PDB file of N, CA and C in Angstrom:
ATOM      1  N   UNK A   1      -9.114  15.476   7.424  1.00 51.00           N
ATOM      2  CA  UNK A   1      -9.046  16.795   6.650  1.00 51.00           C
ATOM      3  C   UNK A   1     -10.254  16.947   5.738  1.00 51.00           C
ATOM      4  N   UNK A   2     -10.988  18.175   5.463  1.00 69.00           N
ATOM      5  CA  UNK A   2     -11.642  18.931   4.479  1.00 69.00           C
ATOM      6  C   UNK A   2     -11.365  18.531   3.345  1.00 69.00           C
ATOM      7  N   UNK A   3     -12.742  18.546   1.919  1.00 89.00           N
ATOM      8  CA  UNK A   3     -11.797  18.510   1.556  1.00 89.00           C
ATOM      9  C   UNK A   3     -11.412  19.875   0.324  1.00 89.00           C
ATOM     10  N   UNK A   4     -10.670  19.639  -0.508  1.00 96.00           N
ATOM     11  CA  UNK A   4     -10.000  20.631  -0.911  1.00 96.00           C
ATOM     12  C   UNK A   4     -10.772  21.582  -2.508  1.00 96.00           C
ATOM     13  N   UNK A   5     -11.365  22.736  -2.286  1.00 97.00           N
ATOM     14  CA  UNK A   5     -11.721  23.485  -2.698  1.00 97.00           C
ATOM     15  C   UNK A   5     -11.982  24.702  -3.431  1.00 97.00           C
ATOM     16  N   UNK A   6     -11.667  24.765  -5.194  1.00 98.00           N
ATOM     17  CA  UNK A   6     -10.991  25.759  -5.359  1.00 98.00           C
ATOM     18  C   UNK A   6     -12.529  26.309  -6.491  1.00 98.00           C
ATOM     19  N   UNK A   7     -12.226  27.240  -6.224  1.00 97.00           N
ATOM     20  CA  UNK A   7     -12.947  29.070  -7.421  1.00 97.00           C
ATOM     21  C   UNK A   7     -12.651  28.888  -8.099  1.00 97.00           C
ATOM     22  N   UNK A   8     -13.430  29.251  -9.348  1.00 97.00           N
ATOM     23  CA  UNK A   8     -13.082  30.247 -10.251  1.00 97.00           C
ATOM     24  C   UNK A   8     -12.122  30.596 -11.008  1.00 97.00           C
ATOM     25  N   UNK A   9     -11.669  30.621 -11.723  1.00 98.00           N
ATOM     26  CA  UNK A   9      -9.947  31.548 -11.919  1.00 98.00           C
ATOM     27  C   UNK A   9      -8.354  30.570 -11.501  1.00 98.00           C
ATOM     28  N   UNK A  10      -9.292  29.433 -10.931  1.00 98.00           N
ATOM     29  CA  UNK A  10      -7.626  28.514 -10.559  1.00 98.00           C
ATOM     30  C   UNK A  10      -7.419  27.778 -12.134  1.00 98.00           C
ATOM     31  N   UNK A  11      -5.680  28.351 -12.142  1.00 98.00           N
ATOM     32  CA  UNK A  11      -4.784  27.894 -12.519  1.00 98.00           C
ATOM     33  C   UNK A  11      -4.209  27.022 -12.523  1.00 98.00           C
ATOM     34  N   UNK A  12      -3.526  26.045 -13.685  1.00 98.00           N
ATOM     35  CA  UNK A  12      -2.282  25.217 -13.316  1.00 98.00           C
ATOM     36  C   UNK A  12      -2.040  25.206 -14.615  1.00 98.00           C
ATOM     37  N   UNK A  13      -0.359  24.921 -14.716  1.00 98.00           N
ATOM     38  CA  UNK A  13       0.359  24.647 -16.265  1.00 98.00           C
ATOM     39  C   UNK A  13       1.164  23.611 -15.583  1.00 98.00           C
ATOM     40  N   UNK A  14       1.867  23.580 -17.132  1.00 98.00           N
ATOM     41  CA  UNK A  14       2.707  22.104 -16.289  1.00 98.00           C
ATOM     42  C   UNK A  14       3.914  22.227 -15.199  1.00 98.00           C
ATOM     43  N   UNK A  15       3.856  21.458 -14.899  1.00 98.00           N
ATOM     44  CA  UNK A  15       4.339  20.317 -13.971  1.00 98.00           C
ATOM     45  C   UNK A  15       3.616  21.117 -11.938  1.00 98.00           C
ATOM     46  N   UNK A  16       2.502  21.359 -12.163  1.00 98.00           N
ATOM     47  CA  UNK A  16       1.795  21.877 -10.908  1.00 98.00           C
ATOM     48  C   UNK A  16       0.430  21.349 -11.034  1.00 98.00           C
ATOM     49  N   UNK A  17      -0.044  20.852  -9.924  1.00 98.00           N
ATOM     50  CA  UNK A  17      -0.982  20.093  -9.133  1.00 98.00           C
ATOM     51  C   UNK A  17      -1.740  21.013  -8.158  1.00 98.00           C
ATOM     52  N   UNK A  18      -3.037  20.482  -8.040  1.00 97.00           N
ATOM     53  CA  UNK A  18      -4.055  20.476  -7.303  1.00 97.00           C
ATOM     54  C   UNK A  18      -4.136  19.489  -6.246  1.00 97.00           C
ATOM     55  N   UNK A  19      -4.003  19.450  -4.749  1.00 96.00           N
ATOM     56  CA  UNK A  19      -4.606  18.598  -3.930  1.00 96.00           C
ATOM     57  C   UNK A  19      -5.645  18.520  -2.917  1.00 96.00           C
ATOM     58  N   UNK A  20      -5.439  17.190  -2.619  1.00 95.00           N
ATOM     59  CA  UNK A  20      -7.295  17.651  -2.105  1.00 95.00           C
ATOM     60  C   UNK A  20      -6.395  17.462   0.025  1.00 95.00           C
ATOM     61  N   UNK A  21      -7.165  17.703   0.667  1.00 92.00           N
ATOM     62  CA  UNK A  21      -6.717  18.008   1.907  1.00 92.00           C
ATOM     63  C   UNK A  21      -6.458  17.132   2.445  1.00 92.00           C
ATOM     64  N   UNK A  22      -6.115  15.835   2.263  1.00 93.00           N
ATOM     65  CA  UNK A  22      -5.322  14.746   3.258  1.00 93.00           C
ATOM     66  C   UNK A  22      -3.864  14.515   2.570  1.00 93.00           C
ATOM     67  N   UNK A  23      -3.976  15.133   0.798  1.00 94.00           N
ATOM     68  CA  UNK A  23      -2.427  14.878   0.073  1.00 94.00           C
ATOM     69  C   UNK A  23      -2.339  13.803  -0.502  1.00 94.00           C
ATOM     70  N   UNK A  24      -3.432  12.940  -0.598  1.00 95.00           N
ATOM     71  CA  UNK A  24      -2.959  11.806  -0.902  1.00 95.00           C
ATOM     72  C   UNK A  24      -3.927  11.577  -2.673  1.00 95.00           C
ATOM     73  N   UNK A  25      -4.662  12.801  -2.862  1.00 96.00           N
ATOM     74  CA  UNK A  25      -4.403  12.629  -4.634  1.00 96.00           C
ATOM     75  C   UNK A  25      -4.322  14.042  -4.625  1.00 96.00           C
ATOM     76  N   UNK A  26      -4.204  13.560  -6.236  1.00 97.00           N
ATOM     77  CA  UNK A  26      -3.678  15.318  -6.857  1.00 97.00           C
ATOM     78  C   UNK A  26      -3.969  15.337  -8.278  1.00 97.00           C
ATOM     79  N   UNK A  27      -4.752  16.434  -8.784  1.00 98.00           N
ATOM     80  CA  UNK A  27      -4.783  16.440 -10.066  1.00 98.00           C
ATOM     81  C   UNK A  27      -3.273  17.602 -10.781  1.00 98.00           C
ATOM     82  N   UNK A  28      -3.193  16.618 -11.871  1.00 98.00           N
ATOM     83  CA  UNK A  28      -1.837  16.950 -12.667  1.00 98.00           C
ATOM     84  C   UNK A  28      -1.848  17.514 -13.723  1.00 98.00           C
ATOM     85  N   UNK A  29      -1.068  18.966 -13.879  1.00 98.00           N
ATOM     86  CA  UNK A  29      -0.670  19.203 -15.548  1.00 98.00           C
ATOM     87  C   UNK A  29       0.688  18.278 -15.944  1.00 98.00           C
ATOM     88  N   UNK A  30       0.977  17.541 -16.250  1.00 98.00           N
ATOM     89  CA  UNK A  30       2.207  16.953 -16.648  1.00 98.00           C
ATOM     90  C   UNK A  30       2.931  17.827 -17.186  1.00 98.00           C
ATOM     91  N   UNK A  31       4.816  16.902 -16.686  1.00 98.00           N
ATOM     92  CA  UNK A  31       5.590  18.102 -17.864  1.00 98.00           C
ATOM     93  C   UNK A  31       5.026  17.872 -19.047  1.00 98.00           C
ATOM     94  N   UNK A  32       4.827  15.767 -19.310  1.00 98.00           N
ATOM     95  CA  UNK A  32       4.617  15.412 -20.554  1.00 98.00           C
ATOM     96  C   UNK A  32       2.751  16.302 -21.333  1.00 98.00           C
ATOM     97  N   UNK A  33       2.358  16.850 -20.781  1.00 98.00           N
ATOM     98  CA  UNK A  33       1.134  17.640 -21.007  1.00 98.00           C
ATOM     99  C   UNK A  33       0.121  16.716 -20.907  1.00 98.00           C
ATOM    100  N   UNK A  34      -0.347  15.608 -20.057  1.00 98.00           N
ATOM    101  CA  UNK A  34      -1.206  15.407 -19.950  1.00 98.00           C
ATOM    102  C   UNK A  34      -1.359  15.571 -18.694  1.00 98.00           C
ATOM    103  N   UNK A  35      -3.418  15.656 -18.588  1.00 98.00           N
ATOM    104  CA  UNK A  35      -3.751  16.539 -17.442  1.00 98.00           C
ATOM    105  C   UNK A  35      -4.486  14.791 -16.710  1.00 98.00           C
ATOM    106  N   UNK A  36      -4.057  14.653 -15.389  1.00 98.00           N
ATOM    107  CA  UNK A  36      -3.924  12.907 -14.918  1.00 98.00           C
ATOM    108  C   UNK A  36      -4.724  13.626 -13.566  1.00 98.00           C
ATOM    109  N   UNK A  37      -5.183  12.670 -13.064  1.00 98.00           N
ATOM    110  CA  UNK A  37      -5.743  12.538 -11.530  1.00 98.00           C
ATOM    111  C   UNK A  37      -4.939  11.266 -10.667  1.00 98.00           C
ATOM    112  N   UNK A  38      -4.631  11.692  -9.792  1.00 98.00           N
ATOM    113  CA  UNK A  38      -3.800  10.919  -9.132  1.00 98.00           C
ATOM    114  C   UNK A  38      -4.213  10.384  -7.809  1.00 98.00           C
ATOM    115  N   UNK A  39      -4.260   9.101  -7.609  1.00 96.00           N
ATOM    116  CA  UNK A  39      -4.733   8.881  -6.000  1.00 96.00           C
ATOM    117  C   UNK A  39      -3.638   7.438  -5.677  1.00 96.00           C
ATOM    118  N   UNK A  40      -2.844   8.254  -4.470  1.00 92.00           N
ATOM    119  CA  UNK A  40      -1.508   8.004  -4.032  1.00 92.00           C
ATOM    120  C   UNK A  40      -0.306   7.401  -4.992  1.00 92.00           C
ATOM    121  N   UNK A  41       0.014   8.303  -5.986  1.00 91.00           N
ATOM    122  CA  UNK A  41       0.973   8.192  -7.313  1.00 91.00           C
ATOM    123  C   UNK A  41      -0.254   7.109  -8.149  1.00 91.00           C
ATOM    124  N   UNK A  42      -1.131   6.702  -7.891  1.00 97.00           N
ATOM    125  CA  UNK A  42      -1.419   5.794  -9.067  1.00 97.00           C
ATOM    126  C   UNK A  42      -2.730   6.373  -9.767  1.00 97.00           C
ATOM    127  N   UNK A  43      -1.970   6.180 -11.329  1.00 98.00           N
ATOM    128  CA  UNK A  43      -3.916   7.179 -11.945  1.00 98.00           C
ATOM    129  C   UNK A  43      -4.548   6.781 -12.255  1.00 98.00           C
ATOM    130  N   UNK A  44      -5.922   7.256 -11.853  1.00 98.00           N
ATOM    131  CA  UNK A  44      -7.107   6.936 -11.788  1.00 98.00           C
ATOM    132  C   UNK A  44      -8.309   7.728 -12.752  1.00 98.00           C
ATOM    133  N   UNK A  45      -7.542   8.930 -13.186  1.00 98.00           N
ATOM    134  CA  UNK A  45      -8.579   9.389 -14.687  1.00 98.00           C
ATOM    135  C   UNK A  45      -7.695  10.158 -15.118  1.00 98.00           C
ATOM    136  N   UNK A  46      -7.733  10.325 -16.549  1.00 98.00           N
ATOM    137  CA  UNK A  46      -7.349  11.149 -17.652  1.00 98.00           C
ATOM    138  C   UNK A  46      -8.548  11.838 -18.222  1.00 98.00           C
ATOM    139  N   UNK A  47      -7.835  13.226 -19.150  1.00 98.00           N
ATOM    140  CA  UNK A  47      -8.717  13.945 -19.942  1.00 98.00           C
ATOM    141  C   UNK A  47      -8.009  13.108 -20.883  1.00 98.00           C
ATOM    142  N   UNK A  48      -9.543  13.264 -21.383  1.00 97.00           N
ATOM    143  CA  UNK A  48      -9.491  12.886 -23.095  1.00 97.00           C
ATOM    144  C   UNK A  48      -8.803  13.296 -23.933  1.00 97.00           C
ATOM    145  N   UNK A  49      -7.431  12.937 -24.926  1.00 96.00           N
ATOM    146  CA  UNK A  49      -7.082  13.409 -26.127  1.00 96.00           C
ATOM    147  C   UNK A  49      -6.538  14.699 -25.499  1.00 96.00           C
ATOM    148  N   UNK A  50      -6.069  14.925 -24.662  1.00 98.00           N
ATOM    149  CA  UNK A  50      -5.370  15.886 -23.647  1.00 98.00           C
ATOM    150  C   UNK A  50      -3.370  15.756 -24.056  1.00 98.00           C
ATOM    151  N   UNK A  51      -2.755  14.278 -23.709  1.00 98.00           N
ATOM    152  CA  UNK A  51      -1.688  13.808 -24.067  1.00 98.00           C
ATOM    153  C   UNK A  51      -0.907  14.417 -25.534  1.00 98.00           C
ATOM    154  N   UNK A  52      -0.014  15.010 -25.783  1.00 98.00           N
ATOM    155  CA  UNK A  52       0.757  15.737 -24.989  1.00 98.00           C
ATOM    156  C   UNK A  52       1.143  16.571 -25.266  1.00 98.00           C
ATOM    157  N   UNK A  53      -0.832  17.844 -25.531  1.00 98.00           N
ATOM    158  CA  UNK A  53      -0.492  18.913 -25.735  1.00 98.00           C
ATOM    159  C   UNK A  53      -1.026  19.984 -24.623  1.00 98.00           C
ATOM    160  N   UNK A  54      -1.649  19.074 -23.441  1.00 98.00           N
ATOM    161  CA  UNK A  54      -1.917  20.676 -22.330  1.00 98.00           C
ATOM    162  C   UNK A  54      -0.627  21.250 -22.237  1.00 98.00           C
ATOM    163  N   UNK A  55      -1.155  22.468 -22.062  1.00 98.00           N
ATOM    164  CA  UNK A  55      -0.347  23.586 -21.425  1.00 98.00           C
ATOM    165  C   UNK A  55      -1.148  24.105 -20.778  1.00 98.00           C
ATOM    166  N   UNK A  56      -2.095  24.512 -20.027  1.00 98.00           N
ATOM    167  CA  UNK A  56      -2.498  25.414 -19.327  1.00 98.00           C
ATOM    168  C   UNK A  56      -3.707  24.916 -19.178  1.00 98.00           C
ATOM    169  N   UNK A  57      -4.983  24.455 -17.615  1.00 98.00           N
ATOM    170  CA  UNK A  57      -5.845  24.181 -17.086  1.00 98.00           C
ATOM    171  C   UNK A  57      -6.422  25.499 -16.380  1.00 98.00           C
ATOM    172  N   UNK A  58      -7.278  25.428 -16.657  1.00 98.00           N
ATOM    173  CA  UNK A  58      -8.202  26.593 -16.295  1.00 98.00           C
ATOM    174  C   UNK A  58      -9.474  26.409 -15.590  1.00 98.00           C
ATOM    175  N   UNK A  59      -9.970  26.687 -14.450  1.00 98.00           N
ATOM    176  CA  UNK A  59     -11.452  26.275 -13.816  1.00 98.00           C
ATOM    177  C   UNK A  59     -12.460  27.906 -14.171  1.00 98.00           C
ATOM    178  N   UNK A  60     -13.030  27.803 -15.329  1.00 98.00           N
ATOM    179  CA  UNK A  60     -13.832  28.955 -15.846  1.00 98.00           C
ATOM    180  C   UNK A  60     -14.316  29.523 -14.741  1.00 98.00           C
ATOM    181  N   UNK A  61     -14.591  30.946 -15.197  1.00 98.00           N
ATOM    182  CA  UNK A  61     -15.877  31.498 -14.128  1.00 98.00           C
ATOM    183  C   UNK A  61     -17.345  31.048 -14.360  1.00 98.00           C
ATOM    184  N   UNK A  62     -17.491  30.450 -15.768  1.00 98.00           N
ATOM    185  CA  UNK A  62     -18.883  29.775 -16.170  1.00 98.00           C
ATOM    186  C   UNK A  62     -18.881  28.325 -15.280  1.00 98.00           C
ATOM    187  N   UNK A  63     -18.107  27.617 -15.105  1.00 98.00           N
ATOM    188  CA  UNK A  63     -18.218  26.684 -14.620  1.00 98.00           C
ATOM    189  C   UNK A  63     -17.462  25.779 -14.898  1.00 98.00           C
ATOM    190  N   UNK A  64     -16.781  25.739 -16.326  1.00 98.00           N
ATOM    191  CA  UNK A  64     -16.288  24.802 -17.209  1.00 98.00           C
ATOM    192  C   UNK A  64     -14.915  24.747 -16.551  1.00 98.00           C
ATOM    193  N   UNK A  65     -14.458  23.136 -16.983  1.00 98.00           N
ATOM    194  CA  UNK A  65     -13.362  23.166 -16.447  1.00 98.00           C
ATOM    195  C   UNK A  65     -12.192  22.421 -17.904  1.00 98.00           C
ATOM    196  N   UNK A  66     -11.237  23.599 -18.301  1.00 98.00           N
ATOM    197  CA  UNK A  66     -10.544  23.145 -19.590  1.00 98.00           C
ATOM    198  C   UNK A  66      -8.962  23.318 -19.357  1.00 98.00           C
ATOM    199  N   UNK A  67      -8.962  22.514 -20.348  1.00 98.00           N
ATOM    200  CA  UNK A  67      -7.625  22.397 -20.758  1.00 98.00           C
ATOM    201  C   UNK A  67      -7.095  22.953 -22.155  1.00 98.00           C
ATOM    202  N   UNK A  68      -5.983  23.866 -22.143  1.00 98.00           N
ATOM    203  CA  UNK A  68      -5.799  24.543 -23.084  1.00 98.00           C
ATOM    204  C   UNK A  68      -4.376  23.777 -24.370  1.00 98.00           C
ATOM    205  N   UNK A  69      -3.974  24.298 -25.517  1.00 98.00           N
ATOM    206  CA  UNK A  69      -2.852  23.772 -26.287  1.00 98.00           C
ATOM    207  C   UNK A  69      -2.034  25.128 -25.825  1.00 98.00           C
ATOM    208  N   UNK A  70      -0.739  25.075 -26.564  1.00 97.00           N
ATOM    209  CA  UNK A  70      -0.120  26.172 -26.815  1.00 97.00           C
ATOM    210  C   UNK A  70      -0.146  27.189 -27.668  1.00 97.00           C
ATOM    211  N   UNK A  71      -1.481  27.365 -28.017  1.00 98.00           N
ATOM    212  CA  UNK A  71      -2.170  28.100 -29.136  1.00 98.00           C
ATOM    213  C   UNK A  71      -2.667  28.559 -28.185  1.00 98.00           C
ATOM    214  N   UNK A  72      -3.194  28.279 -27.262  1.00 98.00           N
ATOM    215  CA  UNK A  72      -4.325  28.785 -26.325  1.00 98.00           C
ATOM    216  C   UNK A  72      -6.359  28.335 -26.824  1.00 98.00           C
ATOM    217  N   UNK A  73      -6.253  27.195 -27.421  1.00 98.00           N
ATOM    218  CA  UNK A  73      -6.833  26.656 -28.329  1.00 98.00           C
ATOM    219  C   UNK A  73      -7.405  25.575 -27.134  1.00 98.00           C
ATOM    220  N   UNK A  74      -8.839  25.227 -26.703  1.00 98.00           N
ATOM    221  CA  UNK A  74      -9.261  24.598 -26.063  1.00 98.00           C
ATOM    222  C   UNK A  74      -9.565  22.783 -26.249  1.00 98.00           C
ATOM    223  N   UNK A  75      -8.495  22.008 -26.214  1.00 98.00           N
ATOM    224  CA  UNK A  75      -8.303  20.861 -26.514  1.00 98.00           C
ATOM    225  C   UNK A  75      -9.069  20.039 -25.515  1.00 98.00           C
ATOM    226  N   UNK A  76      -9.947  20.137 -24.205  1.00 98.00           N
ATOM    227  CA  UNK A  76     -10.465  19.266 -23.422  1.00 98.00           C
ATOM    228  C   UNK A  76     -11.050  20.550 -22.528  1.00 98.00           C
ATOM    229  N   UNK A  77     -12.382  19.812 -22.383  1.00 98.00           N
ATOM    230  CA  UNK A  77     -13.629  20.461 -21.431  1.00 98.00           C
ATOM    231  C   UNK A  77     -14.165  19.833 -20.220  1.00 98.00           C
ATOM    232  N   UNK A  78     -14.873  20.107 -19.415  1.00 98.00           N
ATOM    233  CA  UNK A  78     -15.664  19.204 -19.036  1.00 98.00           C
ATOM    234  C   UNK A  78     -16.964  19.425 -19.387  1.00 98.00           C
ATOM    235  N   UNK A  79     -17.364  20.241 -20.205  1.00 98.00           N
ATOM    236  CA  UNK A  79     -19.111  21.072 -20.524  1.00 98.00           C
ATOM    237  C   UNK A  79     -20.302  21.384 -19.784  1.00 98.00           C
ATOM    238  N   UNK A  80     -19.467  22.051 -18.891  1.00 98.00           N
ATOM    239  CA  UNK A  80     -20.335  23.042 -17.736  1.00 98.00           C
ATOM    240  C   UNK A  80     -20.068  23.823 -17.735  1.00 98.00           C
ATOM    241  N   UNK A  81     -19.669  24.534 -18.778  1.00 98.00           N
ATOM    242  CA  UNK A  81     -19.557  25.441 -19.229  1.00 98.00           C
ATOM    243  C   UNK A  81     -21.069  26.475 -19.206  1.00 98.00           C
ATOM    244  N   UNK A  82     -21.671  27.192 -18.270  1.00 97.00           N
ATOM    245  CA  UNK A  82     -23.054  27.598 -18.914  1.00 97.00           C
ATOM    246  C   UNK A  82     -22.928  28.961 -17.840  1.00 97.00           C
ATOM    247  N   UNK A  83     -23.417  30.315 -18.159  1.00 97.00           N
ATOM    248  CA  UNK A  83     -23.746  31.346 -17.080  1.00 97.00           C
ATOM    249  C   UNK A  83     -24.430  31.507 -15.753  1.00 97.00           C
ATOM    250  N   UNK A  84     -25.665  29.720 -16.064  1.00 97.00           N
ATOM    251  CA  UNK A  84     -25.931  29.477 -14.839  1.00 97.00           C
ATOM    252  C   UNK A  84     -25.062  28.614 -13.797  1.00 97.00           C
ATOM    253  N   UNK A  85     -23.524  28.301 -14.368  1.00 98.00           N
ATOM    254  CA  UNK A  85     -23.248  27.757 -13.454  1.00 98.00           C
ATOM    255  C   UNK A  85     -22.249  29.246 -12.770  1.00 98.00           C
ATOM    256  N   UNK A  86     -22.176  29.955 -13.128  1.00 97.00           N
ATOM    257  CA  UNK A  86     -20.990  31.068 -12.359  1.00 97.00           C
ATOM    258  C   UNK A  86     -21.582  30.841 -10.889  1.00 97.00           C
ATOM    259  N   UNK A  87     -20.243  30.749 -10.226  1.00 97.00           N
ATOM    260  CA  UNK A  87     -19.730  30.719  -8.855  1.00 97.00           C
ATOM    261  C   UNK A  87     -19.803  28.642  -8.285  1.00 97.00           C
ATOM    262  N   UNK A  88     -19.761  27.872  -9.391  1.00 98.00           N
ATOM    263  CA  UNK A  88     -19.321  27.219  -9.501  1.00 98.00           C
ATOM    264  C   UNK A  88     -18.392  26.578  -8.488  1.00 98.00           C
ATOM    265  N   UNK A  89     -17.876  25.121  -7.612  1.00 98.00           N
ATOM    266  CA  UNK A  89     -16.755  25.662  -7.416  1.00 98.00           C
ATOM    267  C   UNK A  89     -16.039  23.929  -7.616  1.00 98.00           C
ATOM    268  N   UNK A  90     -14.605  23.282  -7.862  1.00 98.00           N
ATOM    269  CA  UNK A  90     -13.987  22.347  -8.217  1.00 98.00           C
ATOM    270  C   UNK A  90     -13.941  21.945  -6.930  1.00 98.00           C
ATOM    271  N   UNK A  91     -14.114  20.540  -6.285  1.00 98.00           N
ATOM    272  CA  UNK A  91     -13.290  20.028  -4.784  1.00 98.00           C
ATOM    273  C   UNK A  91     -12.744  19.182  -5.892  1.00 98.00           C
ATOM    274  N   UNK A  92     -11.679  18.546  -4.675  1.00 98.00           N
ATOM    275  CA  UNK A  92     -11.098  17.512  -5.197  1.00 98.00           C
ATOM    276  C   UNK A  92     -11.420  16.909  -3.889  1.00 98.00           C
ATOM    277  N   UNK A  93     -11.605  15.923  -3.893  1.00 96.00           N
ATOM    278  CA  UNK A  93     -12.259  15.547  -2.763  1.00 96.00           C
ATOM    279  C   UNK A  93     -11.566  14.584  -1.743  1.00 96.00           C
ATOM    280  N   UNK A  94     -11.476  14.113  -0.720  1.00 94.00           N
ATOM    281  CA  UNK A  94     -10.855  13.227   0.185  1.00 94.00           C
ATOM    282  C   UNK A  94     -11.201  11.955  -0.209  1.00 94.00           C
ATOM    283  N   UNK A  95     -12.633  11.702  -0.712  1.00 95.00           N
ATOM    284  CA  UNK A  95     -12.409  10.344  -1.505  1.00 95.00           C
ATOM    285  C   UNK A  95     -12.300  10.286  -2.461  1.00 95.00           C
ATOM    286  N   UNK A  96     -11.066  11.022  -3.050  1.00 95.00           N
ATOM    287  CA  UNK A  96     -10.319  11.078  -4.449  1.00 95.00           C
ATOM    288  C   UNK A  96     -11.484  11.082  -5.791  1.00 95.00           C
ATOM    289  N   UNK A  97     -12.345  12.041  -5.431  1.00 97.00           N
ATOM    290  CA  UNK A  97     -13.770  11.988  -6.725  1.00 97.00           C
ATOM    291  C   UNK A  97     -13.032  13.726  -6.691  1.00 97.00           C
ATOM    292  N   UNK A  98     -13.343  13.952  -7.817  1.00 98.00           N
ATOM    293  CA  UNK A  98     -13.032  15.428  -8.846  1.00 98.00           C
ATOM    294  C   UNK A  98     -14.352  16.006  -8.832  1.00 98.00           C
ATOM    295  N   UNK A  99     -14.887  16.823  -8.208  1.00 98.00           N
ATOM    296  CA  UNK A  99     -16.613  17.331  -9.069  1.00 98.00           C
ATOM    297  C   UNK A  99     -16.381  18.373  -8.692  1.00 98.00           C
ATOM    298  N   UNK A 100     -17.138  19.185  -9.729  1.00 98.00           N
ATOM    299  CA  UNK A 100     -17.492  20.399 -10.164  1.00 98.00           C
ATOM    300  C   UNK A 100     -19.001  20.867  -9.469  1.00 98.00           C
ATOM    301  N   UNK A 101     -19.502  21.301  -8.291  1.00 98.00           N
ATOM    302  CA  UNK A 101     -20.588  22.024  -7.326  1.00 98.00           C
ATOM    303  C   UNK A 101     -20.847  23.008  -8.099  1.00 98.00           C
ATOM    304  N   UNK A 102     -22.413  23.203  -8.863  1.00 97.00           N
ATOM    305  CA  UNK A 102     -22.659  24.554  -8.666  1.00 97.00           C
ATOM    306  C   UNK A 102     -22.822  25.595  -7.678  1.00 97.00           C
ATOM    307  N   UNK A 103     -23.521  26.445  -8.090  1.00 96.00           N
ATOM    308  CA  UNK A 103     -23.039  27.564  -6.259  1.00 96.00           C
ATOM    309  C   UNK A 103     -24.541  26.793  -5.328  1.00 96.00           C
ATOM    310  N   UNK A 104     -25.565  26.119  -6.003  1.00 96.00           N
ATOM    311  CA  UNK A 104     -26.320  25.887  -5.335  1.00 96.00           C
ATOM    312  C   UNK A 104     -26.157  24.191  -4.408  1.00 96.00           C
ATOM    313  N   UNK A 105     -24.771  24.222  -4.452  1.00 97.00           N
ATOM    314  CA  UNK A 105     -23.884  22.528  -3.769  1.00 97.00           C
ATOM    315  C   UNK A 105     -24.253  21.538  -4.647  1.00 97.00           C
ATOM    316  N   UNK A 106     -24.733  21.334  -5.972  1.00 97.00           N
ATOM    317  CA  UNK A 106     -25.255  20.221  -6.548  1.00 97.00           C
ATOM    318  C   UNK A 106     -24.108  20.074  -7.339  1.00 97.00           C
ATOM    319  N   UNK A 107     -23.621  18.902  -7.611  1.00 98.00           N
ATOM    320  CA  UNK A 107     -22.728  18.020  -8.549  1.00 98.00           C
ATOM    321  C   UNK A 107     -22.908  18.176 -10.022  1.00 98.00           C
ATOM    322  N   UNK A 108     -22.632  18.778 -10.489  1.00 98.00           N
ATOM    323  CA  UNK A 108     -22.571  18.665 -12.395  1.00 98.00           C
ATOM    324  C   UNK A 108     -21.977  18.080 -13.251  1.00 98.00           C
ATOM    325  N   UNK A 109     -20.388  17.615 -12.299  1.00 98.00           N
ATOM    326  CA  UNK A 109     -19.539  16.859 -13.240  1.00 98.00           C
ATOM    327  C   UNK A 109     -18.648  16.449 -12.095  1.00 98.00           C
ATOM    328  N   UNK A 110     -18.079  14.938 -12.764  1.00 98.00           N
ATOM    329  CA  UNK A 110     -17.092  14.200 -11.618  1.00 98.00           C
ATOM    330  C   UNK A 110     -16.249  13.164 -12.817  1.00 98.00           C
ATOM    331  N   UNK A 111     -15.736  12.746 -11.975  1.00 98.00           N
ATOM    332  CA  UNK A 111     -14.811  11.970 -12.610  1.00 98.00           C
ATOM    333  C   UNK A 111     -14.985  10.815 -12.103  1.00 98.00           C
ATOM    334  N   UNK A 112     -15.858  10.051 -11.359  1.00 97.00           N
ATOM    335  CA  UNK A 112     -16.128   8.859 -10.781  1.00 97.00           C
ATOM    336  C   UNK A 112     -15.371   8.459 -10.517  1.00 97.00           C
ATOM    337  N   UNK A 113     -14.304   8.773  -9.381  1.00 96.00           N
ATOM    338  CA  UNK A 113     -13.081   8.127  -9.321  1.00 96.00           C
ATOM    339  C   UNK A 113     -13.301   8.261  -7.644  1.00 96.00           C
ATOM    340  N   UNK A 114     -14.437   8.060  -6.751  1.00 92.00           N
ATOM    341  CA  UNK A 114     -14.371   7.781  -5.092  1.00 92.00           C
ATOM    342  C   UNK A 114     -14.233   6.514  -5.293  1.00 92.00           C
ATOM    343  N   UNK A 115     -13.287   6.371  -4.163  1.00 81.00           N
ATOM    344  CA  UNK A 115     -13.633   5.084  -3.474  1.00 81.00           C
ATOM    345  C   UNK A 115     -14.079   5.158  -1.952  1.00 81.00           C
TER     346      UNK A 115
END
């Protein structure tokens, strides 16, 4: 199967997840507010300083992956927000890596969890 790609504007809230094409990796905003990447139900990466306050995650139109708390304050971000990154894609790959690709197809951020 192909990698799962998510366009700008993709949102997840508590108790929701994005999954890769094979269904064996998922990016979850957990009920407890943690933002975690799983490979076959084992955590492989988590966003720093999100637990227990994560309420919503957004892949923004400027290419930034952001987690907000209940007041809509940013509590974590990938740091890739830029007008130059409009048109980026968030990819949850079948190799278990979460990657942001710019509109030219170059990776601009990754969890480094590929196996």
